[in-house]
mmCIF file of C-alpha atoms in Angstrom:
data_model
loop_
_atom_site.group_PDB
_atom_site.id
_atom_site.type_symbol
_atom_site.label_atom_id
_atom_site.label_comp_id
_atom_site.label_asym_id
_atom_site.label_seq_id
_atom_site.Cartn_x
_atom_site.Cartn_y
_atom_site.Cartn_z
ATOM 1 C CA MET P 1 10.561 4.315 -1.022
ATOM 2 C CA GLN P 2 9.958 0.525 -0.447
ATOM 3 C CA PRO P 3 9.111 -1.816 -3.104
ATOM 4 C CA PRO P 4 5.710 -1.570 -3.888
ATOM 5 C CA HIS P 5 3.472 -3.141 -1.798
ATOM 6 C CA PHE P 6 -0.157 -4.428 -2.619
ATOM 7 C CA SER P 7 -2.938 -4.289 -0.317
ATOM 8 C CA LYS P 8 -6.802 -3.282 -0.067
ATOM 9 C CA GLN P 9 -6.167 0.228 0.197
ATOM 10 C CA SER P 10 -3.462 -0.101 -2.335
ATOM 11 C CA ARG P 11 -7.039 -1.456 -4.444
ATOM 12 C CA ILE P 12 -8.793 1.368 -3.869
ATOM 13 C CA LEU P 13 -6.055 3.067 -5.422
ATOM 14 C CA GLY P 14 -5.882 1.329 -8.315
ATOM 15 C CA THR P 15 -9.744 1.425 -9.239
ATOM 16 C CA MET P 16 -10.980 4.660 -9.285
ATOM 17 C CA GLY P 17 -12.624 6.308 -12.133
ATOM 18 C CA SER P 18 -13.102 2.002 -13.638
ATOM 19 C CA VAL P 19 -16.682 0.945 -12.347
ATOM 20 C CA PRO P 20 -18.279 1.957 -15.971
ATOM 21 C CA PHE P 21 -15.331 -0.585 -17.480
ATOM 22 C CA GLN P 22 -15.867 -3.132 -14.995
ATOM 23 C CA LYS P 23 -19.718 -3.085 -15.634
ATOM 24 C CA LEU P 24 -19.130 -3.730 -19.068
ATOM 25 C CA ILE P 25 -16.872 -6.187 -18.703
ATOM 26 C CA SER P 26 -19.655 -7.831 -15.806
ATOM 27 C CA ALA P 27 -22.436 -8.007 -18.816
ATOM 28 C CA PHE P 28 -19.946 -10.048 -21.378
ATOM 29 C CA ASN P 29 -19.489 -12.612 -18.689
ATOM 30 C CA PHE P 30 -23.251 -12.836 -17.666
ATOM 31 C CA GLN P 31 -23.414 -13.682 -21.222
ATOM 32 C CA ARG P 32 -20.560 -15.644 -21.362
ATOM 33 C CA HIS P 33 -21.479 -17.970 -18.245
ATOM 34 C CA HIS P 34 -25.169 -18.829 -18.912
ATOM 35 C CA CYS P 35 -24.948 -19.889 -22.669
ATOM 36 C CA ASP P 36 -25.601 -23.779 -22.047
ATOM 37 C CA LEU P 37 -22.027 -25.202 -23.723
ATOM 38 C CA SER P 38 -23.449 -28.218 -25.171
ATOM 39 C CA CYS P 39 -25.606 -25.772 -27.545
ATOM 40 C CA LEU P 40 -23.137 -23.436 -28.206
ATOM 41 C CA GLU P 41 -21.109 -26.212 -29.784
ATOM 42 C CA HIS P 42 -23.695 -27.779 -31.389
ATOM 43 C CA SER P 43 -24.530 -24.488 -33.397
ATOM 44 C CA LEU P 44 -21.558 -23.718 -34.374
ATOM 45 C CA LEU P 45 -20.760 -26.893 -35.938
ATOM 46 C CA ARG P 46 -24.302 -27.601 -37.185
ATOM 47 C CA PRO P 47 -25.032 -24.971 -40.480
ATOM 48 C CA GLY P 48 -28.213 -23.402 -41.133
ATOM 49 C CA HIS P 49 -30.116 -20.885 -39.012
ATOM 50 C CA VAL P 50 -31.833 -24.239 -37.197
ATOM 51 C CA THR P 51 -30.109 -25.506 -34.267
ATOM 52 C CA GLN P 52 -30.620 -28.312 -31.425
ATOM 53 C CA ASN P 53 -30.239 -28.290 -27.405
ATOM 54 C CA SER P 54 -28.173 -30.859 -25.209
ATOM 55 C CA SER P 55 -31.657 -33.223 -25.266
ATOM 56 C CA GLY P 56 -32.461 -33.225 -29.403
ATOM 57 C CA GLN P 57 -35.081 -30.653 -29.204
ATOM 58 C CA LEU P 58 -35.297 -27.439 -31.255
ATOM 59 C CA ALA P 59 -34.024 -24.277 -29.445
ATOM 60 C CA THR P 60 -36.445 -22.269 -29.039
ATOM 61 C CA SER P 61 -35.953 -18.023 -29.848
ATOM 62 C CA LYS P 62 -34.018 -17.566 -26.631
ATOM 63 C CA MET P 63 -30.419 -19.046 -27.314
ATOM 64 C CA ILE P 64 -28.326 -16.841 -28.885
ATOM 65 C CA PRO P 65 -27.498 -16.484 -32.545
ATOM 66 C CA ARG P 66 -24.375 -18.300 -34.033
ATOM 67 C CA ARG P 67 -23.912 -14.821 -36.096
ATOM 68 C CA LEU P 68 -23.797 -13.075 -32.766
ATOM 69 C CA VAL P 69 -22.317 -15.785 -30.538
ATOM 70 C CA LEU P 70 -19.107 -15.505 -33.477
ATOM 71 C CA HIS P 71 -18.692 -11.746 -32.881
ATOM 72 C CA MET P 72 -18.935 -11.796 -28.620
ATOM 73 C CA ILE P 73 -15.991 -14.638 -28.006
ATOM 74 C CA PRO P 74 -13.097 -12.513 -29.359
ATOM 75 C CA LEU P 75 -14.558 -8.989 -28.031
ATOM 76 C CA ASN P 76 -14.265 -10.693 -24.556
ATOM 77 C CA PHE P 77 -11.481 -12.007 -24.578
ATOM 78 C CA CYS P 78 -10.309 -8.440 -25.909
ATOM 79 C CA LEU P 79 -12.089 -7.127 -23.275
ATOM 80 C CA HIS P 80 -10.495 -9.124 -20.396
ATOM 81 C CA ALA P 81 -6.783 -8.586 -21.631
ATOM 82 C CA GLU P 82 -7.507 -4.654 -22.120
ATOM 83 C CA ALA P 83 -8.880 -4.515 -18.528
ATOM 84 C CA LEU P 84 -5.693 -6.792 -16.528
ATOM 85 C CA GLU P 85 -3.772 -4.155 -18.740
ATOM 86 C CA MET P 86 -4.735 -1.286 -17.329
ATOM 87 C CA LYS P 87 -5.233 -2.506 -13.767
ATOM 88 C CA GLU P 88 -1.411 -3.774 -13.928
ATOM 89 C CA ALA P 89 -0.659 -0.102 -15.111
ATOM 90 C CA GLU P 90 -2.407 1.276 -12.431
ATOM 91 C CA VAL P 91 -1.192 -0.930 -9.113
ATOM 92 C CA ILE P 92 2.751 -0.381 -10.479
ATOM 93 C CA ARG P 93 2.292 3.152 -10.447
ATOM 94 C CA SER P 94 0.880 2.650 -6.635
ATOM 95 C CA GLN P 95 3.631 3.210 -3.748
ATOM 96 C CA LYS P 96 3.970 2.536 -0.078
ATOM 97 C CA LEU P 97 6.378 5.262 1.685
ATOM 98 C CA ASP P 98 8.229 4.144 5.086
ATOM 99 C CA SER P 99 5.127 5.959 7.416
ATOM 100 C CA GLY P 100 1.928 4.102 5.720
ATOM 101 C CA VAL P 101 1.441 6.698 3.321
ATOM 102 C CA ARG P 102 0.533 5.098 -0.524
ATOM 103 C CA ILE P 103 1.170 7.130 -3.874
ATOM 104 C CA GLN P 104 -0.420 7.393 -6.830
ATOM 105 C CA ASP P 105 1.829 9.903 -9.536
ATOM 106 C CA ILE P 106 -0.632 11.230 -11.873
ATOM 107 C CA ILE P 107 1.373 13.785 -13.217
ATOM 108 C CA ASP P 108 5.078 14.169 -13.359
ATOM 109 C CA GLY P 109 5.484 17.491 -13.061
ATOM 110 C CA GLU P 110 8.599 19.816 -14.866
ATOM 111 C CA GLY P 111 9.587 22.576 -12.332
ATOM 112 C CA GLU P 112 10.858 23.704 -9.481
ATOM 113 C CA GLU P 113 11.305 20.488 -6.524
ATOM 114 C CA ALA P 114 9.062 21.015 -3.632
ATOM 115 C CA HIS P 115 11.320 19.774 -0.769
ATOM 116 C CA GLU P 116 10.835 20.140 3.417
ATOM 117 C CA GLY P 117 10.233 23.639 4.735
ATOM 118 C CA ASP P 118 8.971 25.566 1.626
ATOM 119 C CA PHE P 119 6.190 27.874 1.275
ATOM 120 C CA VAL P 120 4.109 26.026 -1.705
ATOM 121 C CA GLU P 121 0.832 26.454 -3.435
ATOM 122 C CA VAL P 122 -1.490 23.901 -4.623
ATOM 123 C CA ASN P 123 -5.013 23.149 -5.099
ATOM 124 C CA TYR P 124 -6.106 19.801 -3.860
ATOM 125 C CA VAL P 125 -9.608 16.875 -3.182
ATOM 126 C CA CYS P 126 -10.056 15.891 -0.282
ATOM 127 C CA ARG P 127 -12.160 12.201 0.063
ATOM 128 C CA ARG P 128 -13.174 9.435 1.963
ATOM 129 C CA SER P 129 -11.467 6.046 1.217
ATOM 130 C CA ASN P 130 -14.631 5.097 -0.861
ATOM 131 C CA GLY P 131 -14.661 7.910 -2.079
ATOM 132 C CA TYR P 132 -17.528 10.500 -0.842
ATOM 133 C CA PHE P 133 -16.470 14.072 -1.177
ATOM 134 C CA VAL P 134 -15.764 15.698 1.551
ATOM 135 C CA HIS P 135 -13.439 19.149 0.166
ATOM 136 C CA SER P 136 -11.592 21.051 -1.839
ATOM 137 C CA THR P 137 -9.728 24.319 -3.298
ATOM 138 C CA VAL P 138 -11.813 23.084 -6.967
ATOM 139 C CA ASP P 139 -15.558 23.996 -7.216
ATOM 140 C CA GLN P 140 -17.244 20.958 -7.969
ATOM 141 C CA PHE P 141 -20.136 23.051 -11.009
ATOM 142 C CA SER P 142 -17.929 26.010 -11.449
ATOM 143 C CA GLY P 143 -14.236 24.642 -11.778
ATOM 144 C CA GLU P 144 -13.184 27.673 -10.188
ATOM 145 C CA THR P 145 -9.842 27.051 -7.812
ATOM 146 C CA SER P 146 -9.289 28.652 -5.129
ATOM 147 C CA PRO P 147 -5.931 27.455 -3.947
ATOM 148 C CA VAL P 148 -3.782 27.614 -0.750
ATOM 149 C CA VAL P 149 -0.616 28.006 0.364
ATOM 150 C CA LEU P 150 0.690 25.316 2.537
ATOM 151 C CA PRO P 151 4.743 25.211 4.309
ATOM 152 C CA LEU P 152 5.827 21.796 3.940
ATOM 153 C CA ASN P 153 5.989 21.763 7.997
ATOM 154 C CA GLU P 154 4.622 18.763 10.190
ATOM 155 C CA LYS P 155 3.407 20.915 12.646
ATOM 156 C CA GLU P 156 1.509 23.317 10.507
ATOM 157 C CA ILE P 157 0.337 20.716 7.903
ATOM 158 C CA ILE P 158 -0.950 17.061 8.292
ATOM 159 C CA LYS P 159 2.137 15.167 7.720
ATOM 160 C CA GLY P 160 0.329 13.138 5.821
ATOM 161 C CA LEU P 161 0.395 15.824 3.378
ATOM 162 C CA LYS P 162 3.376 16.656 4.122
ATOM 163 C CA GLU P 163 5.255 13.772 2.833
ATOM 164 C CA VAL P 164 3.068 13.818 -0.498
ATOM 165 C CA ILE P 165 3.964 16.765 -1.347
ATOM 166 C CA ILE P 166 7.634 16.642 -1.040
ATOM 167 C CA GLY P 167 9.646 15.585 -4.248
ATOM 168 C CA MET P 168 7.035 16.900 -6.556
ATOM 169 C CA LYS P 169 8.173 19.055 -8.862
ATOM 170 C CA VAL P 170 5.402 22.110 -10.050
ATOM 171 C CA GLY P 171 2.578 20.684 -12.514
ATOM 172 C CA GLY P 172 2.905 17.405 -10.919
ATOM 173 C CA LYS P 173 -0.533 15.425 -9.327
ATOM 174 C CA ARG P 174 -0.198 13.158 -7.157
ATOM 175 C CA ARG P 175 -3.276 10.780 -5.707
ATOM 176 C CA ALA P 176 -2.534 10.071 -1.569
ATOM 177 C CA LEU P 177 -4.266 7.339 0.856
ATOM 178 C CA ILE P 178 -3.112 9.102 4.149
ATOM 179 C CA PRO P 179 -4.149 6.875 7.489
ATOM 180 C CA PRO P 180 -5.280 8.463 10.054
ATOM 181 C CA SER P 181 -2.185 8.365 12.242
ATOM 182 C CA LEU P 182 -0.992 10.733 9.591
ATOM 183 C CA GLY P 183 -4.108 12.673 9.010
ATOM 184 C CA TYR P 184 -5.391 15.548 11.587
ATOM 185 C CA VAL P 185 -4.553 13.957 14.928
ATOM 186 C CA ASN P 186 -5.763 17.334 15.929
ATOM 187 C CA ASP P 187 -7.667 20.100 14.649
ATOM 188 C CA THR P 188 -5.386 22.831 14.265
ATOM 189 C CA LEU P 189 -3.619 21.101 11.459
ATOM 190 C CA GLY P 190 -4.751 21.923 8.248
ATOM 191 C CA PRO P 191 -5.438 22.467 5.902
ATOM 192 C CA ILE P 192 -8.465 22.439 6.753
ATOM 193 C CA PRO P 193 -11.943 24.370 5.609
ATOM 194 C CA ASP P 194 -13.263 28.273 6.814
ATOM 195 C CA GLU P 195 -16.431 27.659 6.134
ATOM 196 C CA PHE P 196 -18.958 25.560 8.884
ATOM 197 C CA GLY P 197 -20.279 22.773 6.876
ATOM 198 C CA PRO P 198 -17.065 21.327 5.363
ATOM 199 C CA ARG P 199 -14.572 21.929 8.043
ATOM 200 C CA ARG P 200 -17.825 19.709 10.688
ATOM 201 C CA SER P 201 -17.990 17.139 7.690
ATOM 202 C CA LEU P 202 -14.027 17.019 7.532
ATOM 203 C CA LEU P 203 -13.551 16.888 11.314
ATOM 204 C CA SER P 204 -16.216 13.787 11.087
ATOM 205 C CA HIS P 205 -14.243 11.544 9.451
ATOM 206 C CA VAL P 206 -10.646 12.091 10.964
ATOM 207 C CA LYS P 207 -10.291 8.361 12.694
ATOM 208 C CA GLU P 208 -10.678 7.308 8.586
ATOM 209 C CA PRO P 209 -7.971 7.188 6.145
ATOM 210 C CA LEU P 210 -8.555 9.864 3.671
ATOM 211 C CA ILE P 211 -8.044 10.608 0.008
ATOM 212 C CA PHE P 212 -5.838 13.311 -1.366
ATOM 213 C CA GLU P 213 -5.796 14.436 -4.884
ATOM 214 C CA VAL P 214 -2.660 17.396 -4.762
ATOM 215 C CA GLN P 215 -1.567 19.667 -7.570
ATOM 216 C CA LEU P 216 1.704 21.806 -6.859
ATOM 217 C CA LEU P 217 1.262 24.967 -8.831
ATOM 218 C CA LYS P 218 4.105 26.819 -7.014
ATOM 219 C CA VAL P 219 7.284 26.270 -5.174
ATOM 220 C CA LEU P 220 7.562 29.917 -2.523
#
């Protein structure tokens, strides 16, 4: 494997699941940037409940209370620090293979390792690069699983997924961004759903990068 390379595609992997947290940070940033700094300075230095704005007039009820400002400043810095730490950790875990497949290890397995030519049993979720669901062996509502057996042979499954699974250990889980050239280059490659609707949905997006999240259950 090559050292990690970072690009728009790797950020797709690293930012999934962090949207609510980013919204919280954005809310605090809005308060910070829209607060009159001169008012803030006076309010911190002037005792009592009466503050003045930069023109010397009495502040309106819309100004932020001193106590609230003092509570928000350290919290805002903490949120920024935590967000940076989370983003850095996620990006470091993402690696790019020579083929162009980007892999992120979510869980390191401890069982038998999968090798080329093996048959493996897996659960997977397939999504478009924008996060929209395409197909899965795990029911989104009941959680019921329907694992599939795949041969680690690029003549039978898409090459990108084969590269993702090789080297995994039983119990492990990986998320990968697979470019179209290593995906469904023809409609005979698996895994592909049997149902007409999911099958049509998958084949209509074969010219896009696809995200696969795979859990290795068994090496047969």
